[in-house]
Coordinates of C-alpha atoms and ligand atoms in Angstrom, one line a residue:
M284 CA 13.7 4.8 -24.3
T285 CA 11.3 7.0 -22.3
T286 CA 12.1 8.0 -18.7
F287 CA 9.5 8.8 -16.0
K288 CA 10.1 10.1 -12.5
G289 CA 8.1 9.1 -9.5
K290 CA 8.8 8.1 -5.9
G291 CA 10.9 5.1 -5.1
V292 CA 9.2 3.1 -2.2
Y293 CA 11.7 0.3 -2.1
G294 CA 15.2 0.8 -3.1
A295 CA 16.1 -1.9 -5.6
I296 CA 16.6 -2.4 -9.4
A297 CA 14.4 -4.5 -11.6
V298 CA 14.1 -5.1 -15.3
G299 CA 11.4 -7.1 -17.1
K300 CA 8.4 -7.3 -19.3
A301 CA 5.6 -4.9 -18.4
S302 CA 2.2 -6.3 -17.5
V303 CA -0.4 -3.6 -17.6
F304 CA -3.2 -3.9 -15.0
K305 CA -5.9 -1.3 -15.2
H306 CA -9.0 -1.2 -13.1
R307 CA -11.9 -2.8 -14.7
E308 CA -14.0 -1.1 -17.3
E309 CA -17.7 -1.4 -16.5
T310 CA -19.3 -4.1 -18.7
V311 CA -21.2 -2.3 -21.4
E312 CA -24.9 -3.3 -21.5
R313 CA -27.5 -2.6 -24.2
I314 CA -30.1 -0.4 -22.6
R315 CA -33.3 0.9 -24.3
I316 CA -33.5 4.7 -24.3
D317 CA -36.6 6.7 -25.2
D318 CA -35.1 10.1 -24.8
T319 CA -32.3 10.0 -27.5
V320 CA -31.8 13.8 -27.4
S321 CA -30.6 13.5 -23.7
E322 CA -28.5 10.5 -24.6
R323 CA -26.8 12.5 -27.4
K324 CA -26.1 15.3 -24.9
R325 CA -24.5 12.7 -22.5
L326 CA -22.4 11.6 -25.4
A327 CA -21.3 15.2 -26.3
R328 CA -20.3 15.8 -22.6
A329 CA -18.3 12.6 -22.5
K330 CA -16.6 13.4 -25.8
E331 CA -15.6 16.9 -24.4
I332 CA -14.1 15.2 -21.3
A333 CA -12.2 12.7 -23.4
L334 CA -10.9 15.5 -25.7
T335 CA -9.8 17.6 -22.7
Q336 CA -8.0 14.5 -21.3
L337 CA -6.3 13.9 -24.6
E338 CA -5.2 17.5 -24.9
L339 CA -3.7 17.4 -21.4
I340 CA -1.9 14.2 -22.1
Y341 CA -0.7 15.6 -25.4
Q342 CA 0.7 18.8 -23.8
N343 CA 2.4 16.7 -21.1
A344 CA 3.8 14.3 -23.7
L345 CA 5.2 17.2 -25.7
K346 CA 7.2 18.4 -22.7
E347 CA 8.3 15.0 -21.6
I348 CA 8.9 13.0 -24.7
G349 CA 8.9 15.3 -27.7
R350 CA 6.6 16.1 -30.6
S351 CA 7.1 12.9 -32.6
N352 CA 6.3 10.6 -29.7
A353 CA 3.5 12.8 -28.5
S354 CA 1.8 12.8 -32.0
I355 CA -0.1 9.6 -31.2
F356 CA -2.4 11.6 -28.9
E357 CA -3.0 14.1 -31.7
I358 CA -4.1 11.2 -33.8
H359 CA -6.4 10.0 -31.0
K360 CA -8.0 13.5 -30.9
L361 CA -8.6 13.5 -34.6
L362 CA -10.1 10.0 -34.5
L363 CA -12.4 11.1 -31.7
E364 CA -13.6 14.0 -33.9
D365 CA -13.8 11.8 -37.0
R366 CA -17.2 12.4 -38.8
D367 CA -17.8 8.7 -39.7
Y368 CA -17.0 7.5 -36.2
N369 CA -19.3 10.0 -34.6
G370 CA -22.0 9.5 -37.2
S371 CA -22.0 5.8 -36.5
I372 CA -22.4 6.3 -32.8
V373 CA -25.2 8.8 -33.2
G374 CA -26.9 6.7 -35.8
I375 CA -27.0 3.6 -33.5
I376 CA -28.4 5.7 -30.7
E377 CA -31.1 7.2 -32.9
T378 CA -32.1 4.1 -34.9
Q379 CA -31.8 1.4 -32.3
K380 CA -32.9 3.8 -29.4
V381 CA -30.0 2.5 -27.2
N382 CA -27.6 3.9 -24.6
A383 CA -24.4 5.8 -25.7
E384 CA -22.1 3.3 -24.1
Y385 CA -23.5 0.5 -26.2
A386 CA -23.4 2.6 -29.4
V387 CA -19.7 3.5 -28.8
S388 CA -18.9 -0.2 -28.1
V389 CA -20.5 -1.4 -31.3
T390 CA -18.9 1.4 -33.4
S391 CA -15.5 0.5 -31.8
D392 CA -15.9 -3.1 -32.8
N393 CA -17.0 -2.3 -36.3
F394 CA -14.2 0.3 -37.0
A395 CA -11.5 -1.7 -35.4
G396 CA -12.6 -4.7 -37.4
M397 CA -12.5 -2.6 -40.6
F398 CA -8.9 -1.3 -39.9
N399 CA -7.8 -4.8 -39.0
E400 CA -8.9 -6.0 -42.4
M401 CA -6.6 -3.6 -44.2
D402 CA -3.4 -4.7 -45.8
D403 CA -1.5 -1.5 -45.0
A404 CA 0.4 -2.0 -41.7
Y405 CA -0.1 1.7 -40.7
M406 CA -3.9 1.4 -41.1
K407 CA -4.0 -1.9 -39.3
A408 CA -2.3 -0.3 -36.3
R409 CA -5.2 2.2 -36.1
A410 CA -7.5 -0.6 -34.8
A411 CA -5.8 -0.4 -31.4
D412 CA -6.3 3.4 -31.5
V413 CA -10.0 3.1 -32.2
R414 CA -10.4 0.8 -29.2
D415 CA -8.3 3.1 -27.1
I416 CA -10.4 6.2 -27.8
S417 CA -13.6 4.2 -27.5
N418 CA -12.5 2.9 -24.0
R419 CA -11.7 6.5 -23.0
L420 CA -15.1 7.6 -24.2
I421 CA -16.9 4.8 -22.4
A422 CA -15.0 5.5 -19.2
A423 CA -16.0 9.1 -19.5
L424 CA -19.6 8.0 -20.0
F425 CA -19.5 5.8 -16.9
G426 CA -17.7 8.6 -15.1
M427 CA -15.0 6.1 -14.0
N428 CA -12.0 4.0 -15.2
L429 CA -10.3 0.7 -14.8
C430 CA -9.3 -3.1 -12.4
T431 CA -6.7 -5.8 -11.9
A432 CA -5.6 -8.9 -13.8
G433 CA -3.1 -11.6 -13.0
S434 CA 0.0 -13.0 -14.7
N435 CA 1.7 -16.4 -15.0
E436 CA 5.3 -15.3 -15.6
P437 CA 7.7 -12.9 -14.0
V438 CA 6.6 -9.4 -14.9
I439 CA 6.7 -5.8 -13.7
V440 CA 3.2 -4.8 -12.8
C441 CA 2.3 -1.5 -14.2
S442 CA -0.9 -0.1 -13.0
D443 CA -3.0 3.1 -12.5
D444 CA -2.9 2.4 -8.8
L445 CA -2.8 -0.7 -6.6
L446 CA -5.0 -1.2 -3.5
P447 CA -3.3 -2.9 -0.5
S448 CA -5.7 -5.9 -1.1
E449 CA -4.3 -6.2 -4.6
T450 CA -0.7 -5.8 -3.6
I451 CA -0.8 -8.4 -0.9
V452 CA -1.9 -11.0 -3.4
L453 CA 0.8 -10.3 -5.9
D454 CA 2.7 -13.5 -6.5
K455 CA 6.2 -12.6 -5.2
D456 CA 7.9 -15.1 -7.5
N457 CA 6.2 -13.7 -10.5
T458 CA 6.4 -10.0 -9.6
L459 CA 9.7 -8.4 -10.4
G460 CA 8.4 -5.1 -9.3
F461 CA 5.6 -2.7 -9.7
I462 CA 5.0 0.8 -11.0
T463 CA 1.9 2.9 -10.4
A464 CA 0.8 6.0 -12.0
A465 CA -0.7 7.3 -8.7
G466 CA 0.0 6.5 -5.1
S467 CA 1.4 7.9 -1.9
Q468 CA 4.6 6.9 0.0
N469 CA 2.7 6.4 3.2
S470 CA 0.0 4.2 1.9
H471 CA -0.2 0.5 2.8
T472 CA 0.7 -0.4 -0.9
A473 CA 4.0 1.4 -0.4
I474 CA 4.6 -0.2 3.0
L475 CA 3.8 -3.6 1.6
A476 CA 6.4 -3.1 -1.2
R477 CA 9.0 -2.4 1.5
N478 CA 8.0 -5.4 3.6
M479 CA 7.8 -7.7 0.7
N480 CA 11.1 -6.5 -0.8
I481 CA 9.4 -5.6 -4.1
P482 CA 11.2 -2.9 -6.2
A483 CA 8.6 -0.3 -6.7
V484 CA 8.1 3.2 -7.9
I485 CA 4.8 5.0 -7.5
G486 CA 3.4 8.3 -8.7
V487 CA 5.0 8.3 -12.1
G488 CA 1.9 9.9 -13.7
E489 CA -0.7 8.8 -16.1
L490 CA 1.4 9.5 -19.2
F491 CA 3.4 6.5 -18.3
L492 CA 0.5 4.2 -18.9
E493 CA -0.5 6.0 -22.0
M494 CA 3.0 5.4 -23.4
L495 CA 3.3 1.8 -22.3
H496 CA 2.2 -1.3 -24.1
D497 CA 1.8 -4.8 -22.6
G498 CA 5.1 -6.7 -23.2
D499 CA 7.3 -3.6 -23.4
T500 CA 10.5 -3.9 -21.4
V501 CA 10.5 -1.6 -18.4
A502 CA 13.2 -0.9 -15.8
I503 CA 12.8 0.3 -12.2
D504 CA 15.4 2.3 -10.3
G505 CA 13.8 2.2 -6.9
F506 CA 16.7 4.2 -5.5
A507 CA 16.2 7.2 -7.8
G508 CA 12.5 6.8 -8.2
E509 CA 12.9 6.5 -11.9
V510 CA 11.4 4.1 -14.5
Y511 CA 12.3 3.5 -18.1
I512 CA 10.2 2.2 -21.0
N513 CA 12.4 0.1 -23.3
P514 CA 15.7 1.2 -21.6
D515 CA 18.7 1.6 -23.8
D516 CA 22.0 -0.3 -23.3
I517 CA 23.7 2.6 -21.6
T518 CA 20.9 2.8 -19.0
L519 CA 20.9 -1.0 -18.5
A520 CA 24.6 -0.9 -17.9
R521 CA 24.3 2.0 -15.4
L522 CA 21.5 0.1 -13.5
N523 CA 23.6 -3.0 -13.5
K524 CA 26.5 -1.1 -11.9
K525 CA 24.2 0.4 -9.3
L526 CA 22.9 -3.1 -8.5
K527 CA 26.4 -4.4 -8.0
T528 CA 27.2 -1.5 -5.6
E529 CA 24.0 -2.2 -3.6
Q530 CA 24.9 -5.9 -3.5
E531 CA 28.3 -5.0 -2.1
K532 CA 26.7 -2.8 0.6
K533 CA 24.3 -5.7 1.5
R534 CA 27.3 -8.0 1.8
L535 CA 29.0 -5.7 4.2
L536 CA 25.8 -5.3 6.3
A537 CA 25.4 -9.0 6.5
E538 CA 28.6 -9.1 8.6
L539 CA 26.5 -7.5 11.4
K540 CA 24.3 -10.6 11.6
G541 CA 24.5 -12.1 15.1
K542 CA 25.8 -8.8 16.6
E543 CA 24.1 -6.8 19.3
N544 CA 22.1 -3.7 18.8
I545 CA 24.2 -1.6 21.2
T546 CA 25.5 1.9 21.0
L547 CA 29.1 2.8 21.7
D548 CA 28.2 3.8 25.3
G549 CA 26.4 0.5 25.9
T550 CA 22.7 1.4 25.4
K551 CA 20.8 -1.6 24.1
V552 CA 17.7 -1.7 21.9
E553 CA 15.6 -4.3 20.3
I554 CA 15.3 -4.3 16.5
C555 CA 12.4 -6.3 15.2
A556 CA 10.7 -6.6 11.9
N557 CA 7.2 -5.7 10.4
I558 CA 5.4 -8.4 8.4
G559 CA 2.2 -8.7 6.5
G560 CA 2.1 -12.5 6.3
V561 CA 4.0 -15.7 6.7
E562 CA 5.6 -15.2 3.3
D563 CA 7.7 -12.4 4.8
L564 CA 9.3 -14.7 7.4
G565 CA 12.2 -15.7 5.2
A566 CA 13.4 -12.1 5.0
V567 CA 12.9 -11.7 8.7
L568 CA 15.2 -14.6 9.5
L569 CA 17.7 -13.6 6.7
N570 CA 18.1 -10.2 8.2
D571 CA 18.5 -11.4 11.8
A572 CA 15.6 -9.5 13.3
G573 CA 15.2 -9.8 17.0
G574 CA 11.5 -10.7 16.7
I575 CA 8.3 -9.5 15.0
G576 CA 7.3 -6.0 16.2
L577 CA 4.2 -5.8 14.0
F578 CA 2.4 -8.5 12.2
R579 CA -0.4 -6.6 10.3
S580 CA -2.9 -9.4 10.7
E581 CA -5.5 -7.6 8.6
F582 CA -3.8 -8.8 5.5
L583 CA -5.1 -12.3 6.3
Y584 CA -8.5 -10.8 5.8
L585 CA -7.6 -9.2 2.5
R586 CA -6.4 -12.3 0.6
G587 CA -9.7 -14.2 0.1
N588 CA -13.4 -13.7 -0.5
C589 CA -14.5 -14.4 3.0
Y590 CA -13.4 -13.9 6.6
P591 CA -10.5 -16.2 7.6
G592 CA -11.8 -18.8 10.1
E593 CA -10.3 -19.6 13.5
E594 CA -8.3 -22.6 12.2
E595 CA -6.8 -20.6 9.2
Q596 CA -5.7 -17.8 11.5
F597 CA -4.4 -20.2 14.2
A598 CA -2.3 -21.9 11.6
A599 CA -0.8 -18.6 10.4
Y600 CA -0.1 -17.3 14.0
K601 CA 1.4 -20.7 15.0
R602 CA 3.6 -20.8 12.0
V603 CA 5.0 -17.3 12.8
L604 CA 5.5 -18.0 16.5
E605 CA 7.2 -21.3 15.8
S606 CA 9.5 -19.8 13.1
M607 CA 10.7 -17.1 15.5
T608 CA 11.7 -19.8 18.0
G609 CA 10.9 -18.0 21.2
K610 CA 11.7 -14.4 20.1
R611 CA 8.8 -12.0 20.7
V612 CA 6.1 -11.9 18.1
V613 CA 3.7 -8.9 18.3
I614 CA 0.5 -9.6 16.3
R615 CA -1.8 -6.6 15.8
T616 CA -5.4 -7.5 15.7
M617 CA -7.0 -6.6 12.4
D618 CA -6.9 -3.0 11.5
I619 CA -9.5 -3.2 8.8
G620 CA -10.9 0.1 7.4
A621 CA -9.5 3.1 5.6
D622 CA -7.5 1.8 2.6
K623 CA -7.7 -1.8 3.8
K624 CA -11.0 -3.2 2.9
A625 CA -12.5 -6.3 1.3
E626 CA -15.7 -6.4 -0.7
Y627 CA -17.1 -9.3 1.3
M628 CA -17.1 -7.3 4.5
R629 CA -19.7 -5.0 3.0
L630 CA -18.4 -2.1 5.1
K631 CA -20.3 1.1 4.7
D632 CA -18.9 3.8 2.4
E633 CA -17.5 6.5 4.7
E634 CA -16.7 10.1 3.9
N635 CA -13.5 9.9 6.0
P636 CA -12.7 6.2 6.3
A637 CA -9.3 6.8 8.0
M638 CA -11.2 8.4 10.8
G639 CA -14.2 6.1 10.6
V640 CA -15.2 2.7 12.0
R641 CA -11.8 1.0 11.6
G642 CA -9.3 -0.9 13.8
V643 CA -10.7 -1.7 17.3
R644 CA -13.7 0.4 16.6
L645 CA -14.8 -2.1 13.9
C646 CA -13.7 -5.1 16.2
L647 CA -15.8 -3.9 19.1
S648 CA -18.7 -3.3 16.8
R649 CA -18.3 -6.8 15.4
P650 CA -17.5 -8.9 18.4
D651 CA -18.1 -12.2 16.6
I652 CA -15.3 -11.5 14.2
F653 CA -13.0 -10.1 16.9
R654 CA -13.7 -13.2 19.2
T655 CA -12.6 -15.5 16.3
Q656 CA -9.4 -13.7 16.0
L657 CA -8.7 -13.6 19.8
R658 CA -9.4 -17.3 20.1
A659 CA -6.9 -18.1 17.3
L660 CA -4.3 -15.8 18.9
Y661 CA -4.7 -17.3 22.4
R662 CA -4.6 -20.8 21.1
A663 CA -1.5 -20.1 19.1
S664 CA 0.2 -18.5 22.1
V665 CA 1.6 -21.8 23.4
Y666 CA 3.9 -22.0 20.4
G667 CA 6.2 -19.0 21.2
K668 CA 6.3 -15.6 22.9
L669 CA 3.2 -13.8 21.9
G670 CA 2.3 -10.1 22.2
I671 CA -1.2 -9.0 21.1
M672 CA -1.5 -5.4 20.1
F673 CA -4.7 -3.3 19.5
P674 CA -4.8 -0.5 16.9
M675 CA -6.5 2.9 16.7
I676 CA -7.0 3.3 20.5
T677 CA -8.3 6.7 21.6
S678 CA -9.7 6.0 25.1
T679 CA -9.3 4.0 28.3
S680 CA -12.9 2.6 28.0
E681 CA -11.9 0.9 24.7
V682 CA -9.0 -0.7 26.4
W683 CA -11.2 -2.0 29.2
R684 CA -13.7 -3.4 26.8
I685 CA -10.9 -5.2 24.9
L686 CA -9.4 -6.6 28.1
A687 CA -12.8 -7.8 29.2
M688 CA -13.2 -9.6 25.8
C689 CA -9.7 -11.2 26.2
D690 CA -10.8 -12.5 29.7
E691 CA -14.0 -13.9 28.2
V692 CA -12.1 -15.7 25.5
K693 CA -9.6 -17.1 28.1
D694 CA -12.5 -18.4 30.2
E695 CA -14.1 -20.0 27.2
L696 CA -10.9 -21.7 26.1
T697 CA -10.4 -22.9 29.7
V698 CA -13.9 -24.5 29.8
Q699 CA -13.2 -26.1 26.4
G700 CA -9.9 -27.5 27.6
C701 CA -7.8 -25.5 25.1
A702 CA -4.4 -24.6 26.1
F703 CA -3.1 -21.0 26.0
S704 CA -0.1 -19.2 27.5
E705 CA -0.3 -17.2 30.6
D706 CA 2.6 -15.0 29.5
I707 CA 1.0 -13.1 26.7
E708 CA 1.9 -9.5 26.6
L709 CA -1.0 -7.1 25.8
G710 CA -0.2 -3.7 24.2
I711 CA -1.8 -0.9 22.4
M712 CA -0.8 1.2 19.4
I713 CA -0.1 4.9 20.1
E714 CA -1.2 6.2 16.7
T715 CA -3.8 8.9 17.6
P716 CA -2.9 12.1 19.5
A717 CA -5.6 11.2 22.0
A718 CA -3.8 8.0 22.9
A719 CA -0.5 9.8 23.3
L720 CA -2.0 12.6 25.4
I721 CA -3.7 10.1 27.8
S722 CA -0.8 7.7 27.7
D723 CA -0.4 8.1 31.5
K724 CA -3.9 6.7 31.9
L725 CA -3.5 4.0 29.4
A726 CA -0.1 2.6 30.4
P727 CA -1.3 1.0 33.7
F728 CA -3.5 -1.3 31.8
V729 CA -1.0 -2.7 29.3
D730 CA 2.4 -4.3 29.0
F731 CA 3.6 -2.2 26.1
F732 CA 3.0 0.7 23.7
S733 CA 3.9 0.6 20.1
V734 CA 4.0 4.0 18.3
G735 CA 2.3 3.9 14.8
T736 CA 4.0 7.0 13.4
N737 CA 2.2 6.7 10.1
D738 CA -1.2 7.4 11.6
L739 CA 0.1 9.4 14.5
T740 CA 1.6 11.9 11.9
Q741 CA -1.5 12.0 9.8
F742 CA -3.8 12.7 12.7
T743 CA -1.5 15.1 14.6
L744 CA -0.8 17.2 11.5
A745 CA -4.4 16.8 10.0
C746 CA -2.8 15.4 6.9
D747 CA -4.3 12.5 4.8
R748 CA -1.5 10.0 4.5
H749 CA -2.9 8.7 1.2
N750 CA -3.1 12.1 -0.5
P751 CA 0.0 12.5 -2.7
D752 CA -0.6 16.2 -3.1
A753 CA -0.4 16.6 0.7
E754 CA 2.8 14.7 1.1
E755 CA 4.8 17.9 1.8
F756 CA 2.7 18.4 4.9
M757 CA 3.1 14.9 6.2
D758 CA 6.2 15.8 8.1
A759 CA 6.9 13.0 10.5
H760 CA 9.8 15.0 11.9
H761 CA 7.4 17.7 13.1
E762 CA 8.0 18.7 16.7
A763 CA 4.4 18.0 17.6
V764 CA 4.8 14.3 16.6
L765 CA 8.1 13.9 18.3
R766 CA 6.7 15.5 21.5
L767 CA 3.8 13.1 21.6
I768 CA 6.3 10.1 21.2
E769 CA 8.4 11.5 24.0
M770 CA 5.4 11.9 26.2
S771 CA 4.3 8.4 25.6
A772 CA 7.7 7.0 26.3
E773 CA 7.9 8.8 29.6
N774 CA 4.4 7.6 30.6
A775 CA 5.1 4.0 29.5
H776 CA 8.3 3.8 31.6
E777 CA 6.7 5.4 34.7
N778 CA 4.1 2.7 34.6
G779 CA 6.5 -0.2 34.0
A780 CA 5.6 -0.7 30.3
W781 CA 8.0 -0.8 27.4
I782 CA 7.6 1.2 24.3
G783 CA 8.4 0.5 20.6
I784 CA 8.0 2.3 17.3
C785 CA 6.5 0.3 14.4
G786 CA 5.6 3.1 12.0
E787 CA 7.8 3.8 9.1
L788 CA 9.7 6.5 11.1
A789 CA 11.4 3.7 13.1
A790 CA 13.6 3.2 10.0
D791 CA 14.5 6.9 9.6
L792 CA 18.2 6.8 10.6
S793 CA 18.3 10.6 11.0
L794 CA 16.0 10.1 14.1
T795 CA 17.6 7.0 15.6
E796 CA 19.6 9.0 18.1
T797 CA 16.6 11.2 19.1
F798 CA 14.5 8.0 19.7
L799 CA 17.2 6.4 21.7
R800 CA 17.6 9.5 23.9
M801 CA 13.7 9.3 24.4
R802 CA 14.5 5.7 25.8
I803 CA 12.5 3.9 23.1
D804 CA 13.0 0.2 23.8
E805 CA 12.3 -1.3 20.4
F806 CA 12.2 -0.5 16.8
S807 CA 10.2 -2.5 14.3
V808 CA 11.0 -2.0 10.7
A809 CA 10.8 -3.6 7.2
P810 CA 13.0 -6.8 7.3
S811 CA 15.4 -5.2 4.8
A812 CA 15.9 -2.2 7.1
V813 CA 17.0 -4.2 10.2
L814 CA 20.7 -4.4 9.5
K815 CA 21.0 -0.8 8.4
L816 CA 19.4 0.2 11.6
R817 CA 21.7 -2.0 13.6
E818 CA 24.7 -0.4 11.9
K819 CA 23.3 3.0 12.8
V820 CA 22.7 2.1 16.5
R821 CA 26.2 0.7 16.8
S822 CA 27.7 3.9 15.5
L823 CA 26.1 6.2 18.1
D824 CA 27.5 7.4 21.3
L825 CA 24.8 8.7 23.6
S826 CA 27.3 9.9 26.2
E827 CA 28.3 12.6 23.8
E828 CA 26.6 15.9 24.1
E829 CA 23.1 15.8 22.8
R830 CA 22.5 16.8 19.2
I831 CA 19.0 17.9 18.5
A832 CA 17.7 16.1 15.5
M833 CA 14.2 17.7 15.6
Ligands
PEP393 C1 1.1 3.2 11.8 O1 0.0 3.8 11.7 O2 2.3 3.8 11.9 C2 1.1 1.8 11.7 C3 2.2 1.1 12.0 O3 0.0 1.1 11.3 P1 -0.4 1.2 9.8 O4 0.6 1.8 8.9 O5 -0.7 -0.2 9.4 O6 -1.7 2.0 9.8
MG394 MG1 -1.8 2.8 11.8

């Protein structure tokens, strides 16, 4: 058994077969090269990179898993230095006047084939090692690594990293959990794991993938942020016990279904759920959420190879509204950009995409796409109680432009004889310091605010939410963040608007009292967090002397 420590992003236990998904290797092409001297230099540089990587991995492995397990990386280093292996690559470059990638690939096939032919089991096993080191060398030549694959049976997905667009298409029935070598707790991949109830541990380090083979048994302890390759019986028994304790806790929480979200002194608050798609509705209903506080509609755009049309979107919004039987459903217009991108959109590469043309900025620059979404939303509004929310607001003029587009869409639908509700609430996200600071100016134009604490924290503290190395600075409890929320709450109420929190901080029970004292009207959290939050709210007495949680 080998143990790795990462960050648990959804507390749950899972045990199953590993399915290793790495990002795609570039296809190796045969390219004619005239300057073979330069090509040999490229090869030498790539070899140096590969050897450095192997040395680092070996040193790490020594510390984590001991000399005998780590020795495989010593073997890889020796193979990479092997005279015959290198002689073959250089020979192919020189005689055939071809690129180094191609020469490595041919050599890899030849050597792996040769090892495979051998009778000795030990030598046979070297075929995989030759392929491994050759892939490493080719990746170094390309200056890149890896891509995803799929699976047809329940597995634990083990990857270098997962993009939100890859996570959203994971088949829930076939995905027991996922483990990534990299990743940050505030990324949309982590948020999706929580919303989709997928046991997940991220940031376990690259060594995990080095040690893992397709089909190995892996176990995830999402509570402790630990993962195990080929767990022993004692570990499995311990995990099983943990699972039983958690199931019992869940059973007790379930007794809160149907109960009010009310403090001991009588303060009421709404507790709603965040979803990424219709497939999350089951968990929303199961956990007795008071509505949907955030439907991240952009995930509709990340599932396929082209923009979802008006009918497709209409069907999804209608389904959510109908399922919630009159409870409020807040659908956020697409917040594409930053880490949520699809190839077909052909968005420009940006130096700082989190602060680039994303959210409403993109919508306003692509009115055709925005109009399609607004039409689908307005048409679906007759099936329930709809709120439409706009992300990444920084100015009043953006709000005016959006409201003008909503009016145009309504006029268009009226002319076409399409029904829509007159009671749609329109709101904006407070997720930039600018929006919070001018919330007094914004509030008169909207029905509600919803605080996106994930982005509000990143922008207030100048801290990239996707950078795992900066996680210690991503302090959502920072007084600056809390003051901006408080200021927004005051300005919302002074202007007759309500205010919710839909960022991950809404589920932070250590701040529930602080938020209630700020008179936050609604929390929207992952479906699995609804009842825990209800329990917390019901335990609080706001008439007691204030305890500062900042
Ligand atoms: C937020 O920023 O807090 C938010 C809810 O939006 P997202 O996490 O999708 O950026
Ligand atoms: Mg956001």
